[in-house]
Amino acid sequence: MTDRRSLLAHLTRRRMLIGSAGFAAAASTGFLPQRLFAQEPIPVAGIYTVPVEQQWVSRIHLAAEAAKADDQITYSFSENTANTDYPRVMREYAESGAKLIVGEIFGVEQEAREVVLDYPDTAFLMGSSFMPDPAYPNLAVFDNYIQDASYLSGIIAGAMTETGNIGMVGGFPIPEVNRLMHAFMAGVKEMKPDATFQVSFIGSWFDPPKAKETAFAMIENGADLLYAERFGVSDAAQEKGILAIGNVIDTQADYPETVVASALWHFEPTLQAALAKIAEGSFEADNYGLYSFMKEGGCSLAPLGTFEGKVPQDALDMVAEKEAAIRAGDFEVEIDDSEPTSS
């Protein structure tokens, strides 16, 4: 949207929908942060609406901590920041001298943009459901476009489900969740064309008990494999003795007999691109979502670990074939941001 008034009106409607709401991993993808030589550490602040151990936020936090350890940045952060407090915290960090502020403004899209305009010398890199707008030249947006890895994890899920009845528990039906679910379902159908899906959203980014209860209901309704977009889902799968597929982080160490595979998000390429732009004085409104694509090193499929040797070979062959094509740019996983529904 280029018309600012239309944008703000649309953002208000979006806010009503969603309410208030390591380094080693990056190295495994072939991406390593490059030190910005001859530069003073860039002051960076993170503002998060949930604990830093939550899946999505943890990837941003991990990348920032790695950059801090590499002396590229200084790093302060606030967690569990309520949406009602978010604009105030943005202002406080900007006033304190932060050169880059990272976070997630899905619940405060309009208010955050109003703050951005008041601090033109501060770079803002924010998770958002919207594309960059030249009306906010110092606001770059990103999202976890890890549909490539989600699709591959779906192939594995399709090979591991026996009934073809799969439960999917998400936070909110917004683009960054919807696209991963659709990609996962497309992968499942590569191996199980007649698969059916139970889809539900819990209306929270961090409510493990609610996610767990939702997953229990799906299991009672016949699901024999769960897509764990939220914390709590894998707990339900573990208790009921069925399998789960993880999202954003690898939780197999916590659920060694439950989590078969996970689609991993690596925020390092996104952060490094922003730091490079700030260092050279060319940071501007841009879409950093592309740095989450697999070919950019922004996502990967977690190692099978405890499930090594337990996934059918034809599924592994398809995963290898599709991953090679994705990385080479010969195959693109469809990006579908529409709200998924149960079969």
Coordinates of C-alpha atoms in Angstrom, one line a residue:
M1 CA 0.0 0.0 0.0
T2 CA 1.4 3.4 -0.9
D3 CA -1.5 5.5 0.4
R4 CA -0.6 6.2 4.0
R5 CA -4.1 6.7 5.2
S6 CA -5.2 3.4 3.6
L7 CA -2.2 1.7 5.2
L8 CA -3.0 2.9 8.7
A9 CA -6.7 1.9 8.3
H10 CA -5.6 -1.6 7.2
L11 CA -3.1 -1.9 10.0
T12 CA -5.8 -1.0 12.5
R13 CA -7.9 -3.9 11.2
R14 CA -4.9 -6.2 11.4
R15 CA -4.3 -5.3 15.0
M16 CA -7.9 -6.1 15.9
L17 CA -7.3 -9.6 14.4
I18 CA -4.3 -10.5 16.4
G19 CA -5.1 -8.6 19.6
S20 CA -2.4 -7.9 22.2
A21 CA -0.5 -10.3 21.9
G22 CA 23.1 -20.1 17.8
F23 CA 25.7 -19.1 16.1
A24 CA 26.5 -22.9 15.7
A25 CA 23.1 -23.4 14.0
A26 CA 24.0 -20.7 11.5
A27 CA 27.3 -22.2 10.8
S28 CA 25.7 -25.5 10.0
T29 CA 23.9 -23.8 7.1
G30 CA 27.2 -22.4 5.7
F31 CA 26.5 -18.9 6.9
L32 CA 28.9 -17.2 9.3
P33 CA 28.6 -13.6 10.4
Q34 CA 31.3 -11.3 8.9
R35 CA 32.9 -8.9 11.3
L36 CA 32.5 -5.3 10.3
F37 CA 36.2 -4.4 10.6
A38 CA 37.2 -0.9 11.6
Q39 CA 33.8 -0.2 13.0
E40 CA 32.8 0.6 16.6
P41 CA 30.2 -1.8 17.9
I42 CA 26.7 -0.7 16.9
P43 CA 24.3 -0.2 19.8
V44 CA 21.4 -2.6 19.2
A45 CA 18.2 -2.9 21.3
G46 CA 15.7 -5.7 21.1
I47 CA 12.1 -5.4 22.2
Y48 CA 10.1 -8.6 22.5
T49 CA 6.5 -9.2 23.6
V50 CA 7.3 -12.7 24.9
P51 CA 10.2 -14.4 26.8
V52 CA 13.4 -14.7 24.8
E53 CA 13.2 -18.5 25.0
Q54 CA 10.0 -18.4 22.9
Q55 CA 10.6 -20.0 19.5
W56 CA 10.4 -17.1 17.2
V57 CA 12.0 -14.5 19.4
S58 CA 14.8 -16.8 20.5
R59 CA 16.2 -16.8 17.0
I60 CA 16.5 -13.1 16.9
H61 CA 18.0 -13.1 20.4
L62 CA 20.5 -15.8 19.5
A63 CA 21.7 -13.9 16.4
A64 CA 22.1 -10.7 18.4
E65 CA 24.0 -12.5 21.2
A66 CA 26.3 -14.0 18.5
A67 CA 27.0 -10.6 17.0
K68 CA 27.7 -9.2 20.5
A69 CA 30.2 -12.0 21.2
D70 CA 31.8 -11.1 17.9
D71 CA 32.2 -7.5 19.0
Q72 CA 30.0 -6.2 16.2
I73 CA 27.3 -4.8 18.5
T74 CA 26.4 -3.9 22.0
Y75 CA 23.0 -5.4 22.9
S76 CA 20.3 -4.6 25.4
F77 CA 16.8 -6.1 25.3
S78 CA 13.4 -6.0 26.9
E79 CA 11.2 -9.1 27.0
N80 CA 7.5 -9.6 27.9
T81 CA 6.8 -6.1 26.7
A82 CA 3.0 -5.6 26.5
N83 CA 1.8 -4.2 23.2
T84 CA 0.4 -1.2 25.1
D85 CA 3.9 -0.4 26.3
Y86 CA 5.7 -1.2 23.1
P87 CA 5.8 2.3 21.6
R88 CA 7.1 3.7 24.9
V89 CA 9.9 1.2 25.0
M90 CA 10.8 2.0 21.4
R91 CA 11.1 5.6 22.3
E92 CA 13.2 4.9 25.4
Y93 CA 15.7 2.9 23.4
A94 CA 15.9 5.4 20.6
E95 CA 16.4 8.2 23.2
S96 CA 19.2 6.2 24.9
G97 CA 21.2 6.0 21.7
A98 CA 20.4 2.7 20.1
K99 CA 21.3 2.8 16.4
L100 CA 19.3 -0.3 15.6
I101 CA 16.1 -1.5 17.2
V102 CA 14.9 -5.0 16.4
G103 CA 11.6 -6.6 17.5
E104 CA 8.1 -7.5 16.4
I105 CA 5.3 -5.0 15.8
F106 CA 2.6 -7.4 14.6
G107 CA 0.3 -6.2 17.4
V108 CA 1.2 -2.5 17.2
E109 CA 1.8 -1.8 13.5
Q110 CA 0.2 1.7 13.4
E111 CA 1.7 2.9 16.7
A112 CA 5.2 1.7 15.9
R113 CA 5.2 3.6 12.6
E114 CA 4.3 6.8 14.4
V115 CA 7.3 6.3 16.7
V116 CA 9.6 5.5 13.7
L117 CA 8.8 8.9 12.2
D118 CA 10.0 10.7 15.3
Y119 CA 13.5 9.1 15.2
P120 CA 14.8 9.4 11.6
D121 CA 18.4 8.7 12.7
T122 CA 17.5 5.4 14.3
A123 CA 17.2 2.2 12.2
F124 CA 14.3 0.0 13.0
L125 CA 14.2 -3.7 11.8
M126 CA 10.9 -5.1 12.8
G127 CA 8.9 -8.3 12.2
S128 CA 5.8 -7.1 10.4
S129 CA 2.9 -8.4 8.3
F130 CA 3.4 -5.6 5.8
M131 CA 5.9 -4.6 3.1
P132 CA 8.3 -1.7 3.5
D133 CA 6.9 1.8 2.8
P134 CA 9.0 4.7 1.7
A135 CA 6.9 6.9 3.9
Y136 CA 8.8 5.3 6.8
P137 CA 12.4 5.4 5.3
N138 CA 14.1 4.1 8.5
L139 CA 11.8 1.1 9.0
A140 CA 12.8 -2.2 7.4
V141 CA 10.6 -5.2 7.9
F142 CA 11.2 -8.9 8.0
D143 CA 9.3 -12.1 8.6
N144 CA 10.2 -15.7 9.0
Y145 CA 9.8 -16.9 5.5
I146 CA 10.9 -20.4 6.3
Q147 CA 8.3 -22.0 4.0
D148 CA 11.1 -24.0 2.3
A149 CA 12.1 -25.8 5.4
S150 CA 8.4 -26.2 6.5
Y151 CA 7.7 -27.9 3.1
L152 CA 10.5 -30.3 3.6
S153 CA 9.4 -31.1 7.1
G154 CA 5.9 -31.9 5.7
I155 CA 7.4 -34.5 3.3
I156 CA 8.8 -36.3 6.4
A157 CA 5.5 -35.9 8.2
G158 CA 3.6 -37.4 5.2
A159 CA 5.9 -40.4 5.3
M160 CA 5.5 -40.9 9.1
T161 CA 1.8 -40.5 9.6
E162 CA -0.2 -43.8 9.5
T163 CA -3.7 -42.5 9.4
G164 CA -3.1 -39.3 7.4
N165 CA -5.0 -37.4 10.1
I166 CA -2.7 -34.5 11.1
G167 CA -3.3 -31.9 13.8
M168 CA -2.0 -28.3 13.4
V169 CA -1.9 -25.8 16.3
G170 CA -0.9 -22.2 15.6
G171 CA -0.8 -18.9 17.4
F172 CA -2.7 -16.5 15.2
P173 CA -3.9 -16.8 11.6
I174 CA -1.6 -14.1 10.3
P175 CA 0.7 -14.4 7.2
E176 CA 3.9 -15.5 8.9
V177 CA 2.0 -18.5 10.5
N178 CA -0.3 -19.2 7.6
R179 CA 2.4 -19.6 5.0
L180 CA 4.3 -22.1 7.1
M181 CA 1.2 -24.2 7.6
H182 CA 0.4 -24.2 3.9
A183 CA 3.9 -25.2 3.0
F184 CA 3.9 -28.0 5.5
M185 CA 0.6 -29.3 4.2
A186 CA 1.9 -29.2 0.6
G187 CA 4.9 -31.3 1.7
V188 CA 2.7 -33.8 3.5
K189 CA 0.6 -34.3 0.4
E190 CA 3.7 -35.1 -1.6
M191 CA 3.8 -38.4 0.3
K192 CA 0.2 -38.7 1.5
P193 CA -2.1 -37.1 -1.2
D194 CA -5.3 -38.0 0.8
A195 CA -4.1 -36.5 4.1
T196 CA -6.6 -34.5 6.2
F197 CA -5.8 -31.7 8.6
Q198 CA -7.3 -30.3 11.8
V199 CA -6.3 -26.6 12.0
S200 CA -6.7 -24.5 15.1
F201 CA -5.3 -21.2 16.4
I202 CA -5.1 -20.5 20.2
G203 CA -5.0 -16.7 20.0
S204 CA -1.7 -16.3 21.8
W205 CA 2.0 -16.4 21.0
F206 CA 2.9 -18.0 24.3
D207 CA 0.3 -20.2 26.1
P208 CA 1.7 -23.7 26.3
P209 CA -1.2 -25.0 28.4
K210 CA -3.8 -23.9 25.9
A211 CA -1.8 -25.2 23.0
K212 CA -1.5 -28.5 24.8
E213 CA -5.2 -28.8 25.4
T214 CA -6.0 -28.0 21.8
A215 CA -3.6 -30.7 20.7
F216 CA -5.2 -33.2 23.1
A217 CA -8.6 -32.5 21.4
M218 CA -7.1 -33.2 18.0
I219 CA -5.6 -36.5 19.2
E220 CA -9.0 -37.5 20.5
N221 CA -10.3 -36.7 17.0
G222 CA -7.9 -39.1 15.4
A223 CA -4.7 -37.2 14.7
D224 CA -1.6 -39.4 14.9
L225 CA 0.9 -36.6 14.1
L226 CA 1.0 -33.0 15.2
Y227 CA 2.5 -29.8 13.7
A228 CA 3.8 -27.9 16.7
E229 CA 3.8 -24.3 15.7
R230 CA 3.4 -23.4 19.4
F231 CA 5.0 -24.6 22.6
G232 CA 2.9 -27.1 24.4
V233 CA 1.9 -29.2 21.3
S234 CA 4.9 -31.5 21.6
D235 CA 4.1 -32.1 25.2
A236 CA 0.6 -33.4 24.2
A237 CA 2.1 -35.6 21.5
Q238 CA 4.7 -37.0 24.0
E239 CA 2.1 -37.8 26.6
K240 CA -0.2 -39.6 24.1
G241 CA 2.7 -41.4 22.3
I242 CA 2.3 -39.9 18.9
L243 CA 4.8 -37.9 16.7
A244 CA 5.3 -34.2 16.2
I245 CA 7.0 -31.9 13.8
G246 CA 8.7 -28.8 15.2
N247 CA 8.8 -25.2 14.0
V248 CA 11.6 -22.5 14.1
I249 CA 13.7 -24.3 16.7
D250 CA 14.9 -27.9 17.2
T251 CA 13.3 -29.3 20.3
Q252 CA 14.2 -33.0 19.7
A253 CA 16.6 -33.0 22.7
D254 CA 13.5 -32.4 24.9
Y255 CA 11.3 -34.8 23.0
P256 CA 13.7 -37.5 21.6
E257 CA 10.9 -40.0 20.9
T258 CA 8.4 -37.5 19.7
V259 CA 9.8 -34.7 17.5
V260 CA 10.8 -36.3 14.2
A261 CA 12.0 -33.2 12.4
S262 CA 11.8 -29.4 12.6
A263 CA 12.0 -26.4 10.2
L264 CA 14.7 -24.1 11.6
W265 CA 14.9 -20.4 11.3
H266 CA 18.3 -18.7 11.2
F267 CA 18.1 -14.9 11.8
E268 CA 21.8 -14.3 11.4
P269 CA 21.6 -13.5 7.7
T270 CA 18.9 -10.9 8.3
L271 CA 20.7 -9.2 11.2
Q272 CA 24.0 -9.2 9.3
A273 CA 22.5 -7.6 6.3
A274 CA 21.1 -4.8 8.4
L275 CA 24.3 -4.2 10.3
A276 CA 26.2 -4.0 7.0
K277 CA 23.8 -1.4 5.7
I278 CA 24.0 0.6 8.9
A279 CA 27.8 0.5 8.8
E280 CA 27.9 1.9 5.3
G281 CA 25.2 4.5 6.0
S282 CA 22.7 3.0 3.5
F283 CA 20.0 1.5 5.8
E284 CA 16.5 2.2 4.4
A285 CA 13.0 0.9 4.1
D286 CA 13.4 -2.6 2.7
N287 CA 12.1 -6.1 2.9
Y288 CA 14.5 -8.3 4.8
G289 CA 12.2 -11.3 4.6
L290 CA 14.1 -12.8 1.7
Y291 CA 17.1 -13.5 4.1
S292 CA 14.9 -16.2 5.7
F293 CA 14.8 -18.2 2.4
M294 CA 16.8 -21.4 2.4
K295 CA 19.0 -20.3 -0.5
E296 CA 20.0 -17.3 1.6
G297 CA 20.9 -19.5 4.6
G298 CA 17.9 -18.3 6.6
C299 CA 16.3 -21.7 7.2
S300 CA 17.1 -25.3 7.2
L301 CA 15.8 -28.7 8.1
A302 CA 17.0 -30.0 11.5
P303 CA 19.0 -33.2 11.6
L304 CA 16.9 -36.3 12.1
G305 CA 18.9 -37.2 15.2
T306 CA 17.1 -39.9 17.2
F307 CA 14.9 -40.6 14.1
E308 CA 17.9 -41.4 11.9
G309 CA 17.1 -44.6 10.1
K310 CA 13.4 -44.5 11.0
V311 CA 12.2 -42.3 8.1
P312 CA 11.4 -44.1 4.9
Q313 CA 14.1 -43.8 2.3
D314 CA 11.7 -42.6 -0.5
A315 CA 10.9 -39.6 1.7
L316 CA 14.5 -38.8 2.4
D317 CA 15.3 -39.1 -1.3
M318 CA 12.5 -36.6 -2.1
V319 CA 13.7 -34.2 0.6
A320 CA 17.3 -34.3 -0.8
E321 CA 16.0 -33.7 -4.3
K322 CA 13.7 -30.8 -3.4
E323 CA 16.3 -29.2 -1.1
A324 CA 18.9 -29.2 -3.8
A325 CA 16.4 -27.7 -6.2
I326 CA 15.4 -25.0 -3.7
R327 CA 19.0 -24.0 -3.0
A328 CA 19.8 -23.9 -6.7
G329 CA 16.8 -21.7 -7.4
D330 CA 15.2 -24.4 -9.6
F331 CA 12.2 -24.9 -7.3
E332 CA 10.1 -22.5 -5.3
V333 CA 7.8 -23.4 -2.5
E334 CA 4.5 -21.5 -2.9
I335 CA 4.0 -18.7 -0.5
D336 CA 0.3 -18.8 0.6
D337 CA -0.6 -16.3 3.3
S338 CA -4.3 -17.1 3.3
E339 CA -5.7 -18.6 6.5
P340 CA -5.6 -22.4 6.4
T341 CA -8.7 -24.3 7.4
S342 CA -9.4 -27.9 8.5
S343 CA -10.0 -30.4 5.8

